[in-house]
Structures are given as structure tokens and as C-alpha cells.
Amino acid sequence: MSYVPARVVSNESVYGSYYVLVARALRKLRRIPLPPQFSMVWVPGVDLLPLSYARYEDGLATFFYKVVGEGTKSLSLKRPGDFIAMSEPVGKGFLEVKSPVFLAGGTGIAPVLHYSMYLEEFSGMWGVKRGELAEALIERFPELKRLAVASEDCTFGLCGRLTDHLDKLSLERDAIVLVSGPAEMIKRVCGWLKSCGRGPGFVIAEAMVKCGLGACGSCVVGGLLLCRDGPVVGCEAFG
Ligand SMILES: Cc1cc2nc3c(=O)[nH]c(=O)nc-3n(C[C@H](O)[C@H](O)[C@H](O)COP(=O)(O)OP(=O)(O)OC[C@H]3O[C@@H](n4cnc5c(N)ncnc54)[C@H](O)[C@@H]3O)c2cc1C
Ligand code: FES
């Protein structure tokens, strides 16, 4: 896999351990990243992290990430002017969607941000633990206003988990639903779609990505290699 060096332009906490990083590619990527492709972001001397592109425009890449371990902690310490590297986009773009309904949990909103650059119409819901996260990210990316928000601390939008409010969605029978976020949420949403005969449901999946080349087999989801055939897989992959 080839990598392009990039210089950090900004890297700020939007709320607590949630960060938005913008980096300028110092060479042109051979392929423009399409939603919901991801990058293997290299944090020099630390690790390679799979992160969804939240934006890519004129050589500027944006990522929205949560600090969960050593790799993301080291990434959060990068300052403007520091170097990282990003891989050519991994996985396949999935743009054969018209007016999709996004159901995203937590950092699962990152690929939705990228989609918002390409879609005239979309709707859906974003589930967060803390309403302040939604408030801060919407202020930075006002296009997210098109989504309803459900906050578990009941401080923003609907009160409770996204999965508590699925019945409030007005879904056309043939609406294309794209689900992203924690595995438990994905299973529940896919189960709900199946039980009410709605869909088709697709998942922007995550898995353990190591080589990113379709060679090591660590990223299997529902019999597909996420890095080669994904990251979009059918809801069936989640039972
Ligand atoms: C295709 C893809 C796209 C992703 N996009 C984003 C994104 O846009 N924003 C974002 O915040 N995160 C995203 N992730 C998850 C992100 O890659 C991991 O959180 C990160 O690699 C953790 O590295 P770490 O060294 O900080 O933590 P580690 O020390 O490696 O792990 C800390 C904790 O996070 C869990 N974890 C590690 N890797 C993953 C993973 N791949 N999926 C779920 N849990 C994991 C571990 O089980 C552990 O509990 C994506 C993952 C994939 C596969
Ligand atoms: S990460 Fe190695 S096959 Fe996908």
C-alpha cells in the first residue's frame, strides 16, 4: 500500500476525547477518497490507524476520531506543522445511493460527514452519549442539522439511545438505510429493519484492519474482506 506524507493543519478536541484533525497531503493521492472509504493513518513511530475520511477536498483531509488507546492518544498530541502519513483510500466507494437514511452512533458519524459533500438529500439520526458532543460537532459542520439527534444524557435532541427512537423514523418501504457505529447498535438496527420489512439495510462496517491489502484476512466481516470488498456490507452480515 502506498502512503502520502501529510502535515497537520489543525487537530482539536471538539468535545472531551473526540477530535477533528485536518491534514494537508504533501503529494497528490492517486485516487480521490469517496465515501465511505477509509485511510490507514500513520502516526510516526506508533501505529497505523484505520480512520474514515470525514472530508477530502483539494488535498485537505479531515478525520473525526475518538481517543481510545495508545494510537489515537498519540494522534491527538500532534500539533499544526507535525507530520503524519495517510494511505491511498482503502475499500470501495459506495455512492449508488439516492436520499439515503443514515443511522449513526458516536464516531460512526465520520463517513456521514464525507457523504454530505456528495449528496443533495439525506436524512436520519445520530446517537451520542453526551448531547454536548452533538452540539459542538453540529456547530462545526452545520450540514449535520439534517439529522435528528438522540442523546443518552437527554441534553440534546431526543432523550435516550438512537435505538429507542427507531419507530419515529418515517422510512419509505424501499429507503436505503446506511448504519454505522458500535456493533451492538448495528445489530439492533439491522434486526429492526428485518422485523419491519424495511430496507435494504447496509452497514459501514469496522473490523480489525492490519494489512489493508486484502492479504492477511484479519478484517473478515460476513465472509467479505472489509479492506477489499467493504467497508459497506449488507445488514445480513450482522445476523
Ligand atoms: C474501517 C474503519 C474505519 C474507522 N473509522 C474511525 C473513525 O472515523 N473515527 C474513529 O474514532 N475510529 C474509527 N475507527 C476505529 C479506530 O481505527 C480505532 O479506534 C483505533 O484504531 C484504535 O487504536 P488505538 O491504538 O487508539 O487503540 P487500541 O489500543 O488499538 O484499542 C483500544 C480499544 O479500542 C478498540 N478498537 C481497536 N481497534 C478497533 C476497531 N477497528 N474498531 C473498533 N474498536 C477498536 C479495542 O478493542 C480496544 O478496546 C475505524 C476502524 C475501522 C476498521
Ligand atoms: S486487513 Fe488484511 S485482508 Fe483486510
JSON list of C-alpha atoms in Angstrom, two decimals, residues 11-219:
[
{"chain": "A", "resi": 11, "resn": "ASN", "atom": "CA", "xyz": [-6.08, 18.90, 15.49]},
{"chain": "A", "resi": 12, "resn": "GLU", "atom": "CA", "xyz": [-8.53, 19.98, 18.16]},
{"chain": "A", "resi": 13, "resn": "SER", "atom": "CA", "xyz": [-10.80, 18.38, 20.69]},
{"chain": "A", "resi": 14, "resn": "VAL", "atom": "CA", "xyz": [-14.38, 19.20, 19.75]},
{"chain": "A", "resi": 15, "resn": "TYR", "atom": "CA", "xyz": [-15.61, 17.66, 22.99]},
{"chain": "A", "resi": 16, "resn": "GLY", "atom": "CA", "xyz": [-13.67, 15.63, 25.55]},
{"chain": "A", "resi": 17, "resn": "SER", "atom": "CA", "xyz": [-11.84, 12.77, 23.83]},
{"chain": "A", "resi": 18, "resn": "TYR", "atom": "CA", "xyz": [-13.40, 13.48, 20.40]},
{"chain": "A", "resi": 19, "resn": "TYR", "atom": "CA", "xyz": [-11.08, 15.22, 17.95]},
{"chain": "A", "resi": 20, "resn": "VAL", "atom": "CA", "xyz": [-11.22, 16.71, 14.47]},
{"chain": "A", "resi": 21, "resn": "LEU", "atom": "CA", "xyz": [-7.91, 16.54, 12.61]},
{"chain": "A", "resi": 22, "resn": "VAL", "atom": "CA", "xyz": [-7.24, 18.33, 9.33]},
{"chain": "A", "resi": 23, "resn": "ALA", "atom": "CA", "xyz": [-4.07, 17.44, 7.42]},
{"chain": "A", "resi": 24, "resn": "ARG", "atom": "CA", "xyz": [-2.68, 18.57, 4.09]},
{"chain": "A", "resi": 25, "resn": "ALA", "atom": "CA", "xyz": [-1.40, 15.84, 1.79]},
{"chain": "A", "resi": 26, "resn": "LEU", "atom": "CA", "xyz": [2.06, 16.80, 0.60]},
{"chain": "A", "resi": 27, "resn": "ARG", "atom": "CA", "xyz": [1.66, 14.74, -2.59]},
{"chain": "A", "resi": 28, "resn": "LYS", "atom": "CA", "xyz": [-1.46, 14.15, -4.60]},
{"chain": "A", "resi": 29, "resn": "LEU", "atom": "CA", "xyz": [-3.33, 10.97, -3.74]},
{"chain": "A", "resi": 30, "resn": "ARG", "atom": "CA", "xyz": [-3.65, 8.79, -6.83]},
{"chain": "A", "resi": 31, "resn": "ARG", "atom": "CA", "xyz": [-7.35, 8.27, -6.12]},
{"chain": "A", "resi": 32, "resn": "ILE", "atom": "CA", "xyz": [-9.72, 10.81, -4.59]},
{"chain": "A", "resi": 33, "resn": "PRO", "atom": "CA", "xyz": [-11.30, 9.23, -1.48]},
{"chain": "A", "resi": 34, "resn": "LEU", "atom": "CA", "xyz": [-15.01, 8.56, -1.93]},
{"chain": "A", "resi": 35, "resn": "PRO", "atom": "CA", "xyz": [-17.41, 7.92, 0.92]},
{"chain": "A", "resi": 36, "resn": "PRO", "atom": "CA", "xyz": [-17.21, 5.72, 2.91]},
{"chain": "A", "resi": 37, "resn": "GLN", "atom": "CA", "xyz": [-13.60, 4.79, 2.11]},
{"chain": "A", "resi": 38, "resn": "PHE", "atom": "CA", "xyz": [-11.06, 4.98, 4.88]},
{"chain": "A", "resi": 39, "resn": "SER", "atom": "CA", "xyz": [-7.37, 5.69, 5.27]},
{"chain": "A", "resi": 40, "resn": "MET", "atom": "CA", "xyz": [-4.65, 3.90, 7.19]},
{"chain": "A", "resi": 41, "resn": "VAL", "atom": "CA", "xyz": [-3.30, 6.91, 9.07]},
{"chain": "A", "resi": 42, "resn": "TRP", "atom": "CA", "xyz": [0.32, 6.50, 10.14]},
{"chain": "A", "resi": 43, "resn": "VAL", "atom": "CA", "xyz": [1.30, 8.06, 13.44]},
{"chain": "A", "resi": 44, "resn": "PRO", "atom": "CA", "xyz": [5.10, 8.01, 13.11]},
{"chain": "A", "resi": 45, "resn": "GLY", "atom": "CA", "xyz": [6.79, 5.57, 15.47]},
{"chain": "A", "resi": 46, "resn": "VAL", "atom": "CA", "xyz": [3.46, 4.49, 16.99]},
{"chain": "A", "resi": 47, "resn": "ASP", "atom": "CA", "xyz": [0.87, 2.76, 14.81]},
{"chain": "A", "resi": 48, "resn": "LEU", "atom": "CA", "xyz": [-1.28, 2.65, 11.71]},
{"chain": "A", "resi": 49, "resn": "LEU", "atom": "CA", "xyz": [-4.91, 3.52, 12.44]},
{"chain": "A", "resi": 50, "resn": "PRO", "atom": "CA", "xyz": [-7.87, 2.87, 10.14]},
{"chain": "A", "resi": 51, "resn": "LEU", "atom": "CA", "xyz": [-9.93, 6.09, 10.10]},
{"chain": "A", "resi": 52, "resn": "SER", "atom": "CA", "xyz": [-12.84, 7.02, 7.83]},
{"chain": "A", "resi": 53, "resn": "TYR", "atom": "CA", "xyz": [-12.40, 10.09, 5.71]},
{"chain": "A", "resi": 54, "resn": "ALA", "atom": "CA", "xyz": [-14.78, 12.72, 7.09]},
{"chain": "A", "resi": 55, "resn": "ARG", "atom": "CA", "xyz": [-13.80, 15.09, 4.27]},
{"chain": "A", "resi": 56, "resn": "TYR", "atom": "CA", "xyz": [-11.35, 15.24, 1.41]},
{"chain": "A", "resi": 57, "resn": "GLU", "atom": "CA", "xyz": [-11.09, 18.39, -0.64]},
{"chain": "A", "resi": 58, "resn": "ASP", "atom": "CA", "xyz": [-8.17, 19.99, -2.52]},
{"chain": "A", "resi": 59, "resn": "GLY", "atom": "CA", "xyz": [-5.57, 17.88, -0.73]},
{"chain": "A", "resi": 60, "resn": "LEU", "atom": "CA", "xyz": [-7.05, 18.59, 2.71]},
{"chain": "A", "resi": 61, "resn": "ALA", "atom": "CA", "xyz": [-8.18, 15.51, 4.60]},
{"chain": "A", "resi": 62, "resn": "THR", "atom": "CA", "xyz": [-10.41, 15.68, 7.68]},
{"chain": "A", "resi": 63, "resn": "PHE", "atom": "CA", "xyz": [-10.80, 12.90, 10.25]},
{"chain": "A", "resi": 64, "resn": "PHE", "atom": "CA", "xyz": [-13.13, 12.75, 13.23]},
{"chain": "A", "resi": 65, "resn": "TYR", "atom": "CA", "xyz": [-11.86, 10.36, 15.88]},
{"chain": "A", "resi": 66, "resn": "LYS", "atom": "CA", "xyz": [-12.17, 9.33, 19.49]},
{"chain": "A", "resi": 67, "resn": "VAL", "atom": "CA", "xyz": [-9.16, 8.67, 21.71]},
{"chain": "A", "resi": 68, "resn": "VAL", "atom": "CA", "xyz": [-9.48, 5.04, 22.83]},
{"chain": "A", "resi": 69, "resn": "GLY", "atom": "CA", "xyz": [-5.90, 3.73, 23.14]},
{"chain": "A", "resi": 70, "resn": "GLU", "atom": "CA", "xyz": [-2.25, 4.47, 22.53]},
{"chain": "A", "resi": 71, "resn": "GLY", "atom": "CA", "xyz": [-2.50, 5.12, 18.78]},
{"chain": "A", "resi": 72, "resn": "THR", "atom": "CA", "xyz": [-5.35, 7.61, 18.93]},
{"chain": "A", "resi": 73, "resn": "LYS", "atom": "CA", "xyz": [-3.84, 9.23, 22.06]},
{"chain": "A", "resi": 74, "resn": "SER", "atom": "CA", "xyz": [-0.58, 9.82, 20.14]},
{"chain": "A", "resi": 75, "resn": "LEU", "atom": "CA", "xyz": [-2.52, 11.16, 17.19]},
{"chain": "A", "resi": 76, "resn": "SER", "atom": "CA", "xyz": [-4.36, 13.61, 19.48]},
{"chain": "A", "resi": 77, "resn": "LEU", "atom": "CA", "xyz": [-0.97, 15.03, 20.57]},
{"chain": "A", "resi": 78, "resn": "LYS", "atom": "CA", "xyz": [0.00, 16.04, 17.03]},
{"chain": "A", "resi": 79, "resn": "ARG", "atom": "CA", "xyz": [0.21, 19.78, 16.58]},
{"chain": "A", "resi": 80, "resn": "PRO", "atom": "CA", "xyz": [-0.06, 22.01, 13.50]},
{"chain": "A", "resi": 81, "resn": "GLY", "atom": "CA", "xyz": [3.09, 21.51, 11.41]},
{"chain": "A", "resi": 82, "resn": "ASP", "atom": "CA", "xyz": [3.71, 17.93, 12.62]},
{"chain": "A", "resi": 83, "resn": "PHE", "atom": "CA", "xyz": [3.93, 15.13, 10.06]},
{"chain": "A", "resi": 84, "resn": "ILE", "atom": "CA", "xyz": [1.75, 12.07, 9.71]},
{"chain": "A", "resi": 85, "resn": "ALA", "atom": "CA", "xyz": [1.05, 9.96, 6.63]},
{"chain": "A", "resi": 86, "resn": "MET", "atom": "CA", "xyz": [-2.11, 8.64, 5.07]},
{"chain": "A", "resi": 87, "resn": "SER", "atom": "CA", "xyz": [-2.64, 5.73, 2.77]},
{"chain": "A", "resi": 88, "resn": "GLU", "atom": "CA", "xyz": [-4.39, 5.80, -0.54]},
{"chain": "A", "resi": 89, "resn": "PRO", "atom": "CA", "xyz": [-8.14, 5.30, 0.14]},
{"chain": "A", "resi": 90, "resn": "VAL", "atom": "CA", "xyz": [-8.95, 1.77, 1.29]},
{"chain": "A", "resi": 91, "resn": "GLY", "atom": "CA", "xyz": [-12.10, -0.16, 0.41]},
{"chain": "A", "resi": 92, "resn": "LYS", "atom": "CA", "xyz": [-14.71, 0.79, -2.16]},
{"chain": "A", "resi": 93, "resn": "GLY", "atom": "CA", "xyz": [-16.74, 3.94, -2.55]},
{"chain": "A", "resi": 94, "resn": "PHE", "atom": "CA", "xyz": [-20.49, 3.39, -2.26]},
{"chain": "A", "resi": 95, "resn": "LEU", "atom": "CA", "xyz": [-22.30, 6.21, -3.96]},
{"chain": "A", "resi": 96, "resn": "GLU", "atom": "CA", "xyz": [-25.12, 4.30, -5.64]},
{"chain": "A", "resi": 97, "resn": "VAL", "atom": "CA", "xyz": [-27.47, 5.80, -3.09]},
{"chain": "A", "resi": 98, "resn": "LYS", "atom": "CA", "xyz": [-30.14, 8.43, -3.53]},
{"chain": "A", "resi": 99, "resn": "SER", "atom": "CA", "xyz": [-31.54, 10.18, -0.47]},
{"chain": "A", "resi": 100, "resn": "PRO", "atom": "CA", "xyz": [-30.22, 7.59, 1.99]},
{"chain": "A", "resi": 101, "resn": "VAL", "atom": "CA", "xyz": [-31.20, 7.41, 5.63]},
{"chain": "A", "resi": 102, "resn": "PHE", "atom": "CA", "xyz": [-28.15, 7.39, 7.92]},
{"chain": "A", "resi": 103, "resn": "LEU", "atom": "CA", "xyz": [-28.34, 5.83, 11.35]},
{"chain": "A", "resi": 104, "resn": "ALA", "atom": "CA", "xyz": [-25.02, 6.61, 13.03]},
{"chain": "A", "resi": 105, "resn": "GLY", "atom": "CA", "xyz": [-23.71, 6.09, 16.54]},
{"chain": "A", "resi": 106, "resn": "GLY", "atom": "CA", "xyz": [-20.76, 8.01, 18.04]},
{"chain": "A", "resi": 107, "resn": "THR", "atom": "CA", "xyz": [-17.78, 8.24, 15.68]},
{"chain": "A", "resi": 108, "resn": "GLY", "atom": "CA", "xyz": [-19.90, 6.41, 13.08]},
{"chain": "A", "resi": 109, "resn": "ILE", "atom": "CA", "xyz": [-20.82, 9.96, 12.03]},
{"chain": "A", "resi": 110, "resn": "ALA", "atom": "CA", "xyz": [-17.40, 10.39, 10.31]},
{"chain": "A", "resi": 111, "resn": "PRO", "atom": "CA", "xyz": [-18.35, 8.74, 6.99]},
{"chain": "A", "resi": 112, "resn": "VAL", "atom": "CA", "xyz": [-21.72, 10.57, 7.07]},
{"chain": "A", "resi": 113, "resn": "LEU", "atom": "CA", "xyz": [-19.81, 13.86, 7.03]},
{"chain": "A", "resi": 114, "resn": "HIS", "atom": "CA", "xyz": [-17.99, 12.69, 3.93]},
{"chain": "A", "resi": 115, "resn": "TYR", "atom": "CA", "xyz": [-21.27, 11.63, 2.30]},
{"chain": "A", "resi": 116, "resn": "SER", "atom": "CA", "xyz": [-22.72, 15.06, 2.98]},
{"chain": "A", "resi": 117, "resn": "MET", "atom": "CA", "xyz": [-20.24, 16.50, 0.43]},
{"chain": "A", "resi": 118, "resn": "TYR", "atom": "CA", "xyz": [-21.71, 14.31, -2.30]},
{"chain": "A", "resi": 119, "resn": "LEU", "atom": "CA", "xyz": [-25.43, 14.09, -1.55]},
{"chain": "A", "resi": 120, "resn": "GLU", "atom": "CA", "xyz": [-28.10, 16.68, -2.14]},
{"chain": "A", "resi": 121, "resn": "GLU", "atom": "CA", "xyz": [-30.56, 14.89, 0.06]},
{"chain": "A", "resi": 122, "resn": "PHE", "atom": "CA", "xyz": [-30.16, 12.72, 3.10]},
{"chain": "A", "resi": 123, "resn": "SER", "atom": "CA", "xyz": [-31.78, 12.25, 6.48]},
{"chain": "A", "resi": 124, "resn": "GLY", "atom": "CA", "xyz": [-31.52, 10.04, 9.52]},
{"chain": "A", "resi": 125, "resn": "MET", "atom": "CA", "xyz": [-30.44, 10.09, 13.13]},
{"chain": "A", "resi": 126, "resn": "TRP", "atom": "CA", "xyz": [-27.20, 10.34, 15.09]},
{"chain": "A", "resi": 127, "resn": "GLY", "atom": "CA", "xyz": [-26.95, 8.77, 18.54]},
{"chain": "A", "resi": 128, "resn": "VAL", "atom": "CA", "xyz": [-24.49, 10.19, 21.08]},
{"chain": "A", "resi": 129, "resn": "LYS", "atom": "CA", "xyz": [-23.81, 9.56, 24.75]},
{"chain": "A", "resi": 130, "resn": "ARG", "atom": "CA", "xyz": [-23.42, 13.28, 25.56]},
{"chain": "A", "resi": 131, "resn": "GLY", "atom": "CA", "xyz": [-25.50, 16.00, 23.95]},
{"chain": "A", "resi": 132, "resn": "GLU", "atom": "CA", "xyz": [-22.57, 18.42, 24.13]},
{"chain": "A", "resi": 133, "resn": "LEU", "atom": "CA", "xyz": [-20.70, 16.36, 21.55]},
{"chain": "A", "resi": 134, "resn": "ALA", "atom": "CA", "xyz": [-23.58, 16.73, 19.08]},
{"chain": "A", "resi": 135, "resn": "GLU", "atom": "CA", "xyz": [-23.88, 20.45, 19.80]},
{"chain": "A", "resi": 136, "resn": "ALA", "atom": "CA", "xyz": [-20.14, 21.03, 19.21]},
{"chain": "A", "resi": 137, "resn": "LEU", "atom": "CA", "xyz": [-19.86, 18.95, 16.03]},
{"chain": "A", "resi": 138, "resn": "ILE", "atom": "CA", "xyz": [-23.03, 20.45, 14.51]},
{"chain": "A", "resi": 139, "resn": "GLU", "atom": "CA", "xyz": [-21.64, 23.92, 15.15]},
{"chain": "A", "resi": 140, "resn": "ARG", "atom": "CA", "xyz": [-18.55, 22.94, 13.17]},
{"chain": "A", "resi": 141, "resn": "PHE", "atom": "CA", "xyz": [-20.42, 21.01, 10.47]},
{"chain": "A", "resi": 142, "resn": "PRO", "atom": "CA", "xyz": [-23.92, 22.60, 10.17]},
{"chain": "A", "resi": 143, "resn": "GLU", "atom": "CA", "xyz": [-24.91, 20.11, 7.45]},
{"chain": "A", "resi": 144, "resn": "LEU", "atom": "CA", "xyz": [-25.44, 17.63, 10.30]},
{"chain": "A", "resi": 145, "resn": "LYS", "atom": "CA", "xyz": [-28.58, 19.62, 11.20]},
{"chain": "A", "resi": 146, "resn": "ARG", "atom": "CA", "xyz": [-30.34, 17.44, 8.64]},
{"chain": "A", "resi": 147, "resn": "LEU", "atom": "CA", "xyz": [-30.11, 14.54, 11.08]},
{"chain": "A", "resi": 148, "resn": "ALA", "atom": "CA", "xyz": [-32.17, 14.09, 14.22]},
{"chain": "A", "resi": 149, "resn": "VAL", "atom": "CA", "xyz": [-30.05, 13.58, 17.33]},
{"chain": "A", "resi": 150, "resn": "ALA", "atom": "CA", "xyz": [-30.67, 11.22, 20.24]},
{"chain": "A", "resi": 151, "resn": "SER", "atom": "CA", "xyz": [-28.55, 11.85, 23.33]},
{"chain": "A", "resi": 152, "resn": "GLU", "atom": "CA", "xyz": [-28.26, 9.35, 26.18]},
{"chain": "A", "resi": 153, "resn": "ASP", "atom": "CA", "xyz": [-27.85, 12.14, 28.75]},
{"chain": "A", "resi": 154, "resn": "CYS", "atom": "CA", "xyz": [-31.04, 13.77, 27.38]},
{"chain": "A", "resi": 155, "resn": "THR", "atom": "CA", "xyz": [-29.37, 17.18, 26.93]},
{"chain": "A", "resi": 156, "resn": "PHE", "atom": "CA", "xyz": [-29.80, 17.50, 23.17]},
{"chain": "A", "resi": 157, "resn": "GLY", "atom": "CA", "xyz": [-32.48, 16.32, 20.77]},
{"chain": "A", "resi": 158, "resn": "LEU", "atom": "CA", "xyz": [-34.39, 13.17, 21.63]},
{"chain": "A", "resi": 159, "resn": "CYS", "atom": "CA", "xyz": [-33.82, 11.65, 25.05]},
{"chain": "A", "resi": 160, "resn": "GLY", "atom": "CA", "xyz": [-32.23, 8.19, 25.07]},
{"chain": "A", "resi": 161, "resn": "ARG", "atom": "CA", "xyz": [-30.46, 5.90, 22.63]},
{"chain": "A", "resi": 162, "resn": "LEU", "atom": "CA", "xyz": [-30.91, 6.03, 18.91]},
{"chain": "A", "resi": 163, "resn": "THR", "atom": "CA", "xyz": [-32.40, 2.54, 19.07]},
{"chain": "A", "resi": 164, "resn": "ASP", "atom": "CA", "xyz": [-35.14, 3.82, 21.43]},
{"chain": "A", "resi": 165, "resn": "HIS", "atom": "CA", "xyz": [-36.44, 6.09, 18.66]},
{"chain": "A", "resi": 166, "resn": "LEU", "atom": "CA", "xyz": [-36.38, 3.95, 15.52]},
{"chain": "A", "resi": 167, "resn": "ASP", "atom": "CA", "xyz": [-40.18, 3.94, 15.37]},
{"chain": "A", "resi": 168, "resn": "LYS", "atom": "CA", "xyz": [-40.15, 7.74, 14.96]},
{"chain": "A", "resi": 169, "resn": "LEU", "atom": "CA", "xyz": [-38.37, 7.46, 11.60]},
{"chain": "A", "resi": 170, "resn": "SER", "atom": "CA", "xyz": [-40.58, 7.87, 8.58]},
{"chain": "A", "resi": 171, "resn": "LEU", "atom": "CA", "xyz": [-38.95, 5.33, 6.30]},
{"chain": "A", "resi": 172, "resn": "GLU", "atom": "CA", "xyz": [-40.17, 4.69, 2.80]},
{"chain": "A", "resi": 173, "resn": "ARG", "atom": "CA", "xyz": [-40.52, 0.96, 2.18]},
{"chain": "A", "resi": 174, "resn": "ASP", "atom": "CA", "xyz": [-37.56, 0.95, -0.23]},
{"chain": "A", "resi": 175, "resn": "ALA", "atom": "CA", "xyz": [-35.43, 3.56, 1.60]},
{"chain": "A", "resi": 176, "resn": "ILE", "atom": "CA", "xyz": [-31.72, 2.81, 1.58]},
{"chain": "A", "resi": 177, "resn": "VAL", "atom": "CA", "xyz": [-30.51, 2.76, 5.16]},
{"chain": "A", "resi": 178, "resn": "LEU", "atom": "CA", "xyz": [-26.81, 3.07, 5.99]},
{"chain": "A", "resi": 179, "resn": "VAL", "atom": "CA", "xyz": [-25.87, 2.14, 9.55]},
{"chain": "A", "resi": 180, "resn": "SER", "atom": "CA", "xyz": [-22.54, 2.95, 11.23]},
{"chain": "A", "resi": 181, "resn": "GLY", "atom": "CA", "xyz": [-21.30, 2.85, 14.80]},
{"chain": "A", "resi": 182, "resn": "PRO", "atom": "CA", "xyz": [-20.89, 0.38, 17.65]},
{"chain": "A", "resi": 183, "resn": "ALA", "atom": "CA", "xyz": [-21.50, -3.30, 16.78]},
{"chain": "A", "resi": 184, "resn": "GLU", "atom": "CA", "xyz": [-24.35, -3.65, 19.31]},
{"chain": "A", "resi": 185, "resn": "MET", "atom": "CA", "xyz": [-26.22, -0.70, 17.78]},
{"chain": "A", "resi": 186, "resn": "ILE", "atom": "CA", "xyz": [-25.70, -2.08, 14.27]},
{"chain": "A", "resi": 187, "resn": "LYS", "atom": "CA", "xyz": [-27.13, -5.47, 15.26]},
{"chain": "A", "resi": 188, "resn": "ARG", "atom": "CA", "xyz": [-30.20, -3.85, 16.80]},
{"chain": "A", "resi": 189, "resn": "VAL", "atom": "CA", "xyz": [-30.86, -1.56, 13.84]},
{"chain": "A", "resi": 190, "resn": "CYS", "atom": "CA", "xyz": [-30.41, -4.38, 11.31]},
{"chain": "A", "resi": 191, "resn": "GLY", "atom": "CA", "xyz": [-32.70, -6.62, 13.40]},
{"chain": "A", "resi": 192, "resn": "TRP", "atom": "CA", "xyz": [-35.32, -3.86, 13.49]},
{"chain": "A", "resi": 193, "resn": "LEU", "atom": "CA", "xyz": [-35.13, -3.30, 9.72]},
{"chain": "A", "resi": 194, "resn": "LYS", "atom": "CA", "xyz": [-35.61, -7.00, 9.15]},
{"chain": "A", "resi": 195, "resn": "SER", "atom": "CA", "xyz": [-38.51, -7.27, 11.60]},
{"chain": "A", "resi": 196, "resn": "CYS", "atom": "CA", "xyz": [-40.44, -4.42, 9.97]},
{"chain": "A", "resi": 197, "resn": "GLY", "atom": "CA", "xyz": [-39.60, -5.43, 6.40]},
{"chain": "A", "resi": 198, "resn": "ARG", "atom": "CA", "xyz": [-37.74, -2.17, 5.65]},
{"chain": "A", "resi": 199, "resn": "GLY", "atom": "CA", "xyz": [-34.54, -1.65, 3.81]},
{"chain": "A", "resi": 200, "resn": "PRO", "atom": "CA", "xyz": [-32.31, -2.54, 2.10]},
{"chain": "A", "resi": 201, "resn": "GLY", "atom": "CA", "xyz": [-30.05, -2.04, 5.09]},
{"chain": "A", "resi": 202, "resn": "PHE", "atom": "CA", "xyz": [-26.32, -1.56, 4.64]},
{"chain": "A", "resi": 203, "resn": "VAL", "atom": "CA", "xyz": [-23.62, -1.26, 7.24]},
{"chain": "A", "resi": 204, "resn": "ILE", "atom": "CA", "xyz": [-20.49, 0.89, 7.07]},
{"chain": "A", "resi": 205, "resn": "ALA", "atom": "CA", "xyz": [-18.56, -1.72, 8.98]},
{"chain": "A", "resi": 206, "resn": "GLU", "atom": "CA", "xyz": [-15.42, -1.68, 11.12]},
{"chain": "A", "resi": 207, "resn": "ALA", "atom": "CA", "xyz": [-13.13, -4.63, 11.82]},
{"chain": "A", "resi": 208, "resn": "MET", "atom": "CA", "xyz": [-9.52, -5.34, 12.71]},
{"chain": "A", "resi": 209, "resn": "VAL", "atom": "CA", "xyz": [-7.65, -3.93, 9.73]},
{"chain": "A", "resi": 210, "resn": "LYS", "atom": "CA", "xyz": [-3.96, -4.88, 9.57]},
{"chain": "A", "resi": 211, "resn": "CYS", "atom": "CA", "xyz": [-2.56, -5.05, 6.03]},
{"chain": "A", "resi": 212, "resn": "GLY", "atom": "CA", "xyz": [-5.34, -3.11, 4.30]},
{"chain": "A", "resi": 213, "resn": "LEU", "atom": "CA", "xyz": [-4.43, -5.02, 1.15]},
{"chain": "A", "resi": 214, "resn": "GLY", "atom": "CA", "xyz": [-6.77, -7.99, 1.16]},
{"chain": "A", "resi": 215, "resn": "ALA", "atom": "CA", "xyz": [-3.85, -10.27, 2.10]},
{"chain": "A", "resi": 216, "resn": "CYS", "atom": "CA", "xyz": [-3.91, -11.10, 5.83]},
{"chain": "A", "resi": 217, "resn": "GLY", "atom": "CA", "xyz": [-7.58, -12.00, 6.36]},
{"chain": "A", "resi": 218, "resn": "SER", "atom": "CA", "xyz": [-7.86, -10.12, 9.68]},
{"chain": "A", "resi": 219, "resn": "CYS", "atom": "CA", "xyz": [-10.77, -7.94, 8.55]}
]
